[in-house]
Amino acid sequence: MTLRSAFDGRLQLGCAVAGTLPGSLSATEERLLSEQFNVLTPENCMKSGLIHPEPERYDFEAPDALLAFAERQGLSVVGHCLAWHNQAPAWLFEPGMTRALALTQLARHIQAVAGRYRGRIQGWDVVNEAIADDGDGLRDTPALRAIGEDYIERAFELAREADPHAELYYNDYNIEQPAKRERTLRMLERLQASGVRLDGVGIQGHWIIDRVPFDDIAAAIQQYRALGLKVMITELDIDVVDRPDCSADIATQRAYSPTEDRYREGCPAPVMTHVLQQQAEQYARLFEIFTRQPGDVARVTFWGLHDGGSWLNSWPGKRTNHPLLFDRQCLPKPAYEAVLDVARRTQVKS
Ligand code: XIL
């Protein structure tokens, strides 16, 4: 049994990949990806700063390779992401730029990128992280300043024109938490009222061991479903080293002292075993929530294949993390077995 077969017909299982250019993936990694998952998300290479670094320059090499790899392996691809304030080029929305020029640049970007892969992408994360962490409204970003609040509507309209058959998603972190969830629900309702096509919402899911907000997650899934949207967990990992809060704002950086970086190689086995058991239980509780009612969650994507490749080894600071289902040797961890166990148990019930 593998993840994808265990949840077949119930949940799509996804994985973020850093790259598929020749030499980027070992044979084991390639095999694991195609056996365990049915959909890939490019971890970085489709972000605007990488795919469109200058107005007249695109870098399609890595995304083209990723699409070709996925198609060879029979996997679908989620595009990530068309409008985001991070890993974005400065030229796209510059201070003092007119609204008209900013809209033209947004259109050129989306037409070029989503248009190139038209028909080959399952769905796009059209707008990423547009809701402010605190306060009342949208995050203050170059796109908001240059265009205004409707940059979100425009991005969705442009994406629909560029690839009419791709699903279109809003994606963000902490939008299961009550205050940010309320702001997100209001924004999504506004989008729906304006008539743009919106298919789903992605809850990123960068959670922290012993602080996973299970009840908020269950409530958020129901509230987003009540808007008629697909719900996806799009960037799942469970940090075991700890960090100040569940935010996934990549602009936040901090240093980890050797004592804080407590699960480096050489960590005593009983401690590590205990932590990995706790993590396994928490992953299991999450998958119980995800599978509670058929159709509640359409896809769960892990943000990386194995612990060695996780972004949580370098963000918010350098440390050794163990957040995923496979260890640095690509071997299944207790969390993997616990998730499969949920699949078996919930299958019997249904
Ligand atoms: C992260 C990547 O994993 C890192 O490799 C990169 O250095 C920074 O971005 N929310 C998102 C993702 O939507 O795109 C981010 O990915 C993690 C937080």
Coordinates of C-alpha atoms in Angstrom, one line a residue, residues 11-349:
L11 CA -8.1 12.4 -1.5
Q12 CA -5.4 13.4 -4.0
L13 CA -1.9 13.2 -2.4
G14 CA 0.6 15.8 -3.5
C15 CA 4.2 16.7 -3.0
A16 CA 6.2 19.8 -3.6
V17 CA 9.4 19.3 -5.7
A18 CA 12.4 21.6 -5.7
G19 CA 13.4 20.5 -9.2
T20 CA 13.5 17.8 -11.8
L21 CA 16.3 18.9 -14.1
P22 CA 18.7 16.0 -14.8
G23 CA 20.6 15.2 -11.7
S24 CA 18.3 16.9 -9.3
L25 CA 16.4 13.8 -8.1
S26 CA 18.0 10.5 -7.1
A27 CA 16.5 7.3 -8.5
T28 CA 15.0 6.6 -5.1
E29 CA 13.4 10.1 -4.9
E30 CA 11.9 9.6 -8.4
R31 CA 10.5 6.3 -7.5
L32 CA 9.0 7.5 -4.2
L33 CA 7.3 10.5 -5.9
S34 CA 5.6 8.4 -8.5
E35 CA 4.6 5.6 -6.2
Q36 CA 3.3 7.7 -3.3
F37 CA 1.8 10.8 -4.9
N38 CA -0.5 11.7 -7.8
V39 CA 0.2 15.4 -8.0
L40 CA 3.2 17.7 -7.8
T41 CA 3.7 21.3 -7.0
P42 CA 6.9 23.1 -8.1
E43 CA 8.4 24.4 -4.8
N44 CA 9.9 27.5 -6.4
C45 CA 10.5 27.5 -10.2
M46 CA 7.1 28.9 -11.2
K47 CA 7.2 31.9 -8.8
S48 CA 7.4 35.2 -10.7
G49 CA 10.9 36.2 -9.6
L50 CA 12.2 32.9 -11.0
I51 CA 10.1 32.3 -14.1
H52 CA 9.9 36.0 -15.1
P53 CA 13.0 37.7 -13.7
E54 CA 13.0 40.6 -16.1
P55 CA 10.2 42.2 -18.3
E56 CA 11.5 40.5 -21.4
R57 CA 13.2 37.5 -19.9
Y58 CA 11.6 34.2 -18.8
D59 CA 13.2 31.1 -17.4
F60 CA 11.0 28.2 -18.5
E61 CA 13.7 25.5 -18.3
A62 CA 12.9 24.2 -14.8
P63 CA 9.1 24.4 -15.1
D64 CA 9.2 22.8 -18.5
A65 CA 11.3 20.0 -17.1
L66 CA 8.9 19.6 -14.2
L67 CA 5.9 19.3 -16.5
A68 CA 7.7 16.8 -18.7
F69 CA 8.7 14.7 -15.7
A70 CA 5.2 14.8 -14.3
E71 CA 3.7 13.8 -17.6
R72 CA 6.2 10.9 -18.0
Q73 CA 5.3 9.7 -14.6
G74 CA 1.5 10.1 -15.0
L75 CA 1.3 12.8 -12.3
S76 CA -0.7 16.0 -12.4
V77 CA 0.7 19.4 -11.6
V78 CA -0.5 22.3 -9.5
G79 CA 0.9 25.7 -10.6
H80 CA 2.4 27.8 -7.8
C81 CA 1.9 30.7 -7.9
L82 CA 0.8 33.7 -10.2
A83 CA 0.5 36.6 -7.8
W84 CA 2.6 36.7 -4.6
H85 CA 4.6 39.5 -3.0
N86 CA 7.6 37.2 -2.1
Q87 CA 10.1 35.8 -4.6
A88 CA 8.7 38.4 -7.0
P89 CA 10.8 40.7 -9.3
A90 CA 11.0 44.3 -8.4
W91 CA 10.1 45.5 -11.9
L92 CA 6.6 43.9 -11.8
F93 CA 5.0 46.5 -9.4
E94 CA 7.3 49.5 -8.7
P95 CA 6.6 52.4 -6.5
G96 CA 5.0 55.3 -8.4
M97 CA 3.9 53.1 -11.3
T98 CA 0.5 53.9 -12.7
R99 CA -2.4 51.5 -12.1
A100 CA -2.7 51.1 -15.9
L101 CA 0.9 50.0 -16.3
A102 CA 0.7 47.7 -13.2
L103 CA -2.4 46.0 -14.7
T104 CA -0.7 45.6 -18.0
Q105 CA 2.4 44.0 -16.4
L106 CA 0.1 41.7 -14.3
A107 CA -1.7 40.6 -17.5
R108 CA 1.6 40.0 -19.4
H109 CA 2.9 37.9 -16.6
I110 CA -0.2 35.7 -16.2
Q111 CA -0.8 35.4 -19.9
A112 CA 2.8 34.3 -20.5
V113 CA 3.1 31.8 -17.6
A114 CA -0.4 30.3 -17.4
G115 CA -0.8 30.6 -21.1
R116 CA 2.4 28.6 -21.8
Y117 CA 1.1 25.7 -19.7
R118 CA -2.5 25.9 -20.8
G119 CA -4.3 22.6 -20.7
R120 CA -1.5 20.9 -18.7
I121 CA -2.1 22.3 -15.2
Q122 CA -4.7 20.8 -12.9
G123 CA -5.1 24.1 -11.0
W124 CA -3.3 27.4 -10.2
D125 CA -2.6 29.0 -6.9
V126 CA -3.6 32.3 -8.5
V127 CA -3.1 34.5 -5.5
N128 CA -0.9 33.6 -2.5
E129 CA -0.9 35.2 0.9
A130 CA -3.0 38.3 0.2
I131 CA -4.6 38.5 3.6
A132 CA -2.9 40.6 6.3
D133 CA -1.7 38.7 9.4
D134 CA -3.2 41.3 11.7
G135 CA -5.5 44.2 11.3
D136 CA -8.5 44.2 9.1
G137 CA -7.8 43.7 5.5
L138 CA -5.4 42.8 2.8
R139 CA -1.7 42.5 3.2
D140 CA 0.2 45.7 2.2
T141 CA 2.0 44.5 -1.0
P142 CA 3.4 46.1 -4.1
A143 CA 0.5 44.8 -6.1
L144 CA -2.0 46.3 -3.7
R145 CA -0.3 49.6 -3.7
A146 CA 0.1 49.7 -7.5
I147 CA -3.4 48.4 -8.5
G148 CA -5.7 48.5 -5.5
E149 CA -7.8 45.8 -3.8
D150 CA -9.1 44.5 -7.1
Y151 CA -5.7 43.1 -8.1
I152 CA -7.1 39.9 -6.8
E153 CA -10.1 39.8 -9.0
R154 CA -8.0 40.8 -12.0
A155 CA -5.5 38.0 -11.3
F156 CA -8.3 35.5 -11.3
E157 CA -9.9 36.8 -14.5
L158 CA -6.6 36.8 -16.2
A159 CA -5.8 33.2 -15.1
R160 CA -9.2 32.0 -16.3
E161 CA -8.6 33.6 -19.7
A162 CA -5.1 32.2 -20.0
D163 CA -6.1 28.6 -19.0
P164 CA -9.9 28.2 -19.0
H165 CA -9.8 24.6 -17.9
A166 CA -7.4 24.9 -14.9
E167 CA -9.0 25.2 -11.5
L168 CA -8.2 28.4 -9.7
Y169 CA -7.3 28.7 -6.1
Y170 CA -6.7 31.2 -3.3
N171 CA -3.8 30.0 -1.1
D172 CA -2.6 31.2 2.3
Y173 CA -1.2 30.3 5.7
N174 CA -2.9 30.5 9.1
I175 CA -6.3 30.9 7.4
E176 CA -7.7 28.2 9.7
Q177 CA -7.1 30.5 12.7
P178 CA -10.3 32.4 13.7
A179 CA -9.4 36.1 13.0
K180 CA -7.5 35.5 9.7
R181 CA -10.2 32.9 8.7
E182 CA -12.9 35.6 9.1
R183 CA -10.9 38.0 6.9
T184 CA -10.3 35.3 4.3
L185 CA -14.0 34.3 4.2
R186 CA -15.0 37.9 3.7
M187 CA -12.5 38.3 0.9
L188 CA -13.6 35.1 -0.8
E189 CA -17.2 36.1 -0.6
R190 CA -16.4 39.4 -2.2
L191 CA -14.6 37.6 -5.0
Q192 CA -17.6 35.3 -5.5
A193 CA -20.0 38.2 -5.5
S194 CA -17.9 40.0 -8.2
G195 CA -18.5 37.0 -10.4
V196 CA -15.0 35.8 -10.9
R197 CA -14.4 32.1 -11.2
L198 CA -12.8 30.7 -8.0
D199 CA -12.7 26.9 -7.5
G200 CA -11.0 26.3 -4.2
V201 CA -9.0 27.5 -1.2
G202 CA -5.7 26.2 -0.1
I203 CA -4.8 26.1 3.6
Q204 CA -1.0 25.9 3.5
G205 CA -0.7 23.8 6.7
H206 CA 2.8 24.7 8.0
W207 CA 2.1 23.5 11.5
I208 CA 4.2 23.0 14.6
I209 CA 4.4 19.9 16.8
D210 CA 2.1 20.1 19.9
R211 CA 0.6 23.3 18.6
V212 CA -1.5 22.0 15.7
P213 CA -4.8 23.8 15.8
F214 CA -7.0 20.8 15.2
D215 CA -10.4 22.3 16.1
D216 CA -9.7 25.5 14.0
I217 CA -8.7 23.3 11.1
A218 CA -11.9 21.3 11.3
A219 CA -14.0 24.4 11.6
A220 CA -12.2 26.2 8.8
I221 CA -12.7 23.3 6.4
Q222 CA -16.5 23.4 7.0
Q223 CA -16.7 27.1 6.6
Y224 CA -14.8 27.2 3.3
R225 CA -16.8 24.2 2.1
A226 CA -20.0 26.2 2.9
L227 CA -18.9 28.8 0.3
G228 CA -19.1 26.0 -2.2
L229 CA -15.3 25.8 -2.6
K230 CA -12.9 22.9 -2.8
V231 CA -10.6 22.8 0.2
M232 CA -7.0 21.7 -0.1
I233 CA -4.2 21.4 2.4
T234 CA -1.4 22.6 0.1
E235 CA 1.9 22.8 1.9
L236 CA 1.7 20.4 4.8
D237 CA 4.6 19.8 7.3
I238 CA 4.9 19.5 11.1
D239 CA 7.9 21.4 12.4
V240 CA 9.6 19.5 15.3
V241 CA 12.2 22.1 16.3
D242 CA 9.7 24.8 17.2
R243 CA 9.5 28.4 16.0
P244 CA 7.8 31.5 17.5
D245 CA 4.5 31.0 15.8
C246 CA 2.7 29.2 13.0
S247 CA 3.2 32.0 10.5
A248 CA 4.9 30.9 7.3
D249 CA 6.0 34.5 6.3
I250 CA 9.3 33.8 4.6
A251 CA 10.5 37.3 5.3
T252 CA 10.8 36.4 9.0
Q253 CA 14.3 35.2 9.8
R254 CA 15.9 34.2 13.1
A255 CA 19.0 32.4 14.2
Y256 CA 18.9 29.1 16.1
S257 CA 21.5 28.4 18.8
P258 CA 23.0 24.9 18.9
T259 CA 20.8 24.2 22.0
E260 CA 17.6 25.2 20.1
D261 CA 18.7 23.2 17.1
R262 CA 18.1 20.2 19.3
Y263 CA 17.5 17.4 16.9
R264 CA 20.8 17.6 15.0
E265 CA 22.5 14.3 14.0
G266 CA 23.5 12.6 17.2
C267 CA 20.3 13.4 19.1
P268 CA 19.8 10.6 21.6
A269 CA 17.6 7.9 20.2
P270 CA 14.9 7.8 22.9
V271 CA 14.2 11.5 22.5
M272 CA 14.0 11.3 18.8
T273 CA 11.8 8.2 18.9
H274 CA 9.4 10.0 21.3
V275 CA 9.2 13.1 19.1
L276 CA 8.6 11.1 16.0
Q277 CA 5.8 9.2 17.7
Q278 CA 4.2 12.4 18.8
Q279 CA 4.5 13.7 15.3
A280 CA 2.9 10.5 14.0
E281 CA -0.1 10.8 16.3
Q282 CA -0.6 14.4 15.2
Y283 CA -0.4 13.6 11.5
A284 CA -2.9 10.8 12.1
R285 CA -5.3 13.3 13.9
L286 CA -5.0 15.6 10.9
F287 CA -5.8 12.9 8.4
E288 CA -8.8 11.8 10.5
I289 CA -10.1 15.4 10.1
F290 CA -9.3 15.5 6.4
T291 CA -11.2 12.2 5.8
R292 CA -14.1 12.8 8.2
Q293 CA -16.7 13.4 5.5
P294 CA -16.1 12.4 1.9
G295 CA -15.2 15.3 -0.3
D296 CA -14.3 17.7 2.6
V297 CA -10.7 17.9 1.5
A298 CA -9.9 17.3 -2.1
R299 CA -6.1 17.2 -1.9
V300 CA -3.3 17.1 0.7
T301 CA 0.1 18.2 -0.6
F302 CA 3.3 17.8 1.6
W303 CA 5.8 20.6 1.3
G304 CA 8.7 18.4 0.3
L305 CA 9.4 14.7 -0.1
H306 CA 11.7 13.9 2.7
D307 CA 13.2 15.5 5.8
G308 CA 16.5 16.3 4.2
G309 CA 14.9 18.4 1.5
S310 CA 12.4 20.3 3.7
W311 CA 12.5 24.1 3.6
L312 CA 12.2 24.0 7.4
N313 CA 15.9 23.1 7.6
S314 CA 16.7 26.7 6.5
W315 CA 13.6 28.8 7.4
P316 CA 13.2 30.8 9.6
G317 CA 16.9 29.9 10.3
K318 CA 19.4 27.1 9.8
R319 CA 18.5 24.0 11.8
T320 CA 18.0 20.3 11.3
N321 CA 14.3 19.5 11.0
H322 CA 12.3 16.3 10.6
P323 CA 8.8 17.6 9.5
L324 CA 7.8 15.1 6.7
L325 CA 6.7 11.4 6.3
F326 CA 10.1 10.2 4.9
D327 CA 13.5 10.5 6.6
R328 CA 16.7 11.6 5.1
Q329 CA 17.3 8.2 3.6
C330 CA 13.8 8.3 2.1
L331 CA 12.6 5.7 4.5
P332 CA 9.1 5.8 5.9
K333 CA 8.8 7.4 9.4
P334 CA 6.3 6.5 12.1
A335 CA 4.2 9.3 10.7
Y336 CA 3.9 7.5 7.3
E337 CA 2.6 4.4 9.0
A338 CA 0.2 6.4 11.1
V339 CA -1.3 8.1 8.0
L340 CA -1.7 4.8 6.2
D341 CA -3.3 3.4 9.3
V342 CA -5.9 6.2 9.2
A343 CA -6.6 5.3 5.5
R344 CA -7.2 1.7 6.5
R345 CA -9.4 2.5 9.5
T346 CA -11.5 5.1 7.7
Q347 CA -11.9 2.8 4.6
V348 CA -13.5 0.0 6.8
K349 CA -15.9 2.5 8.3

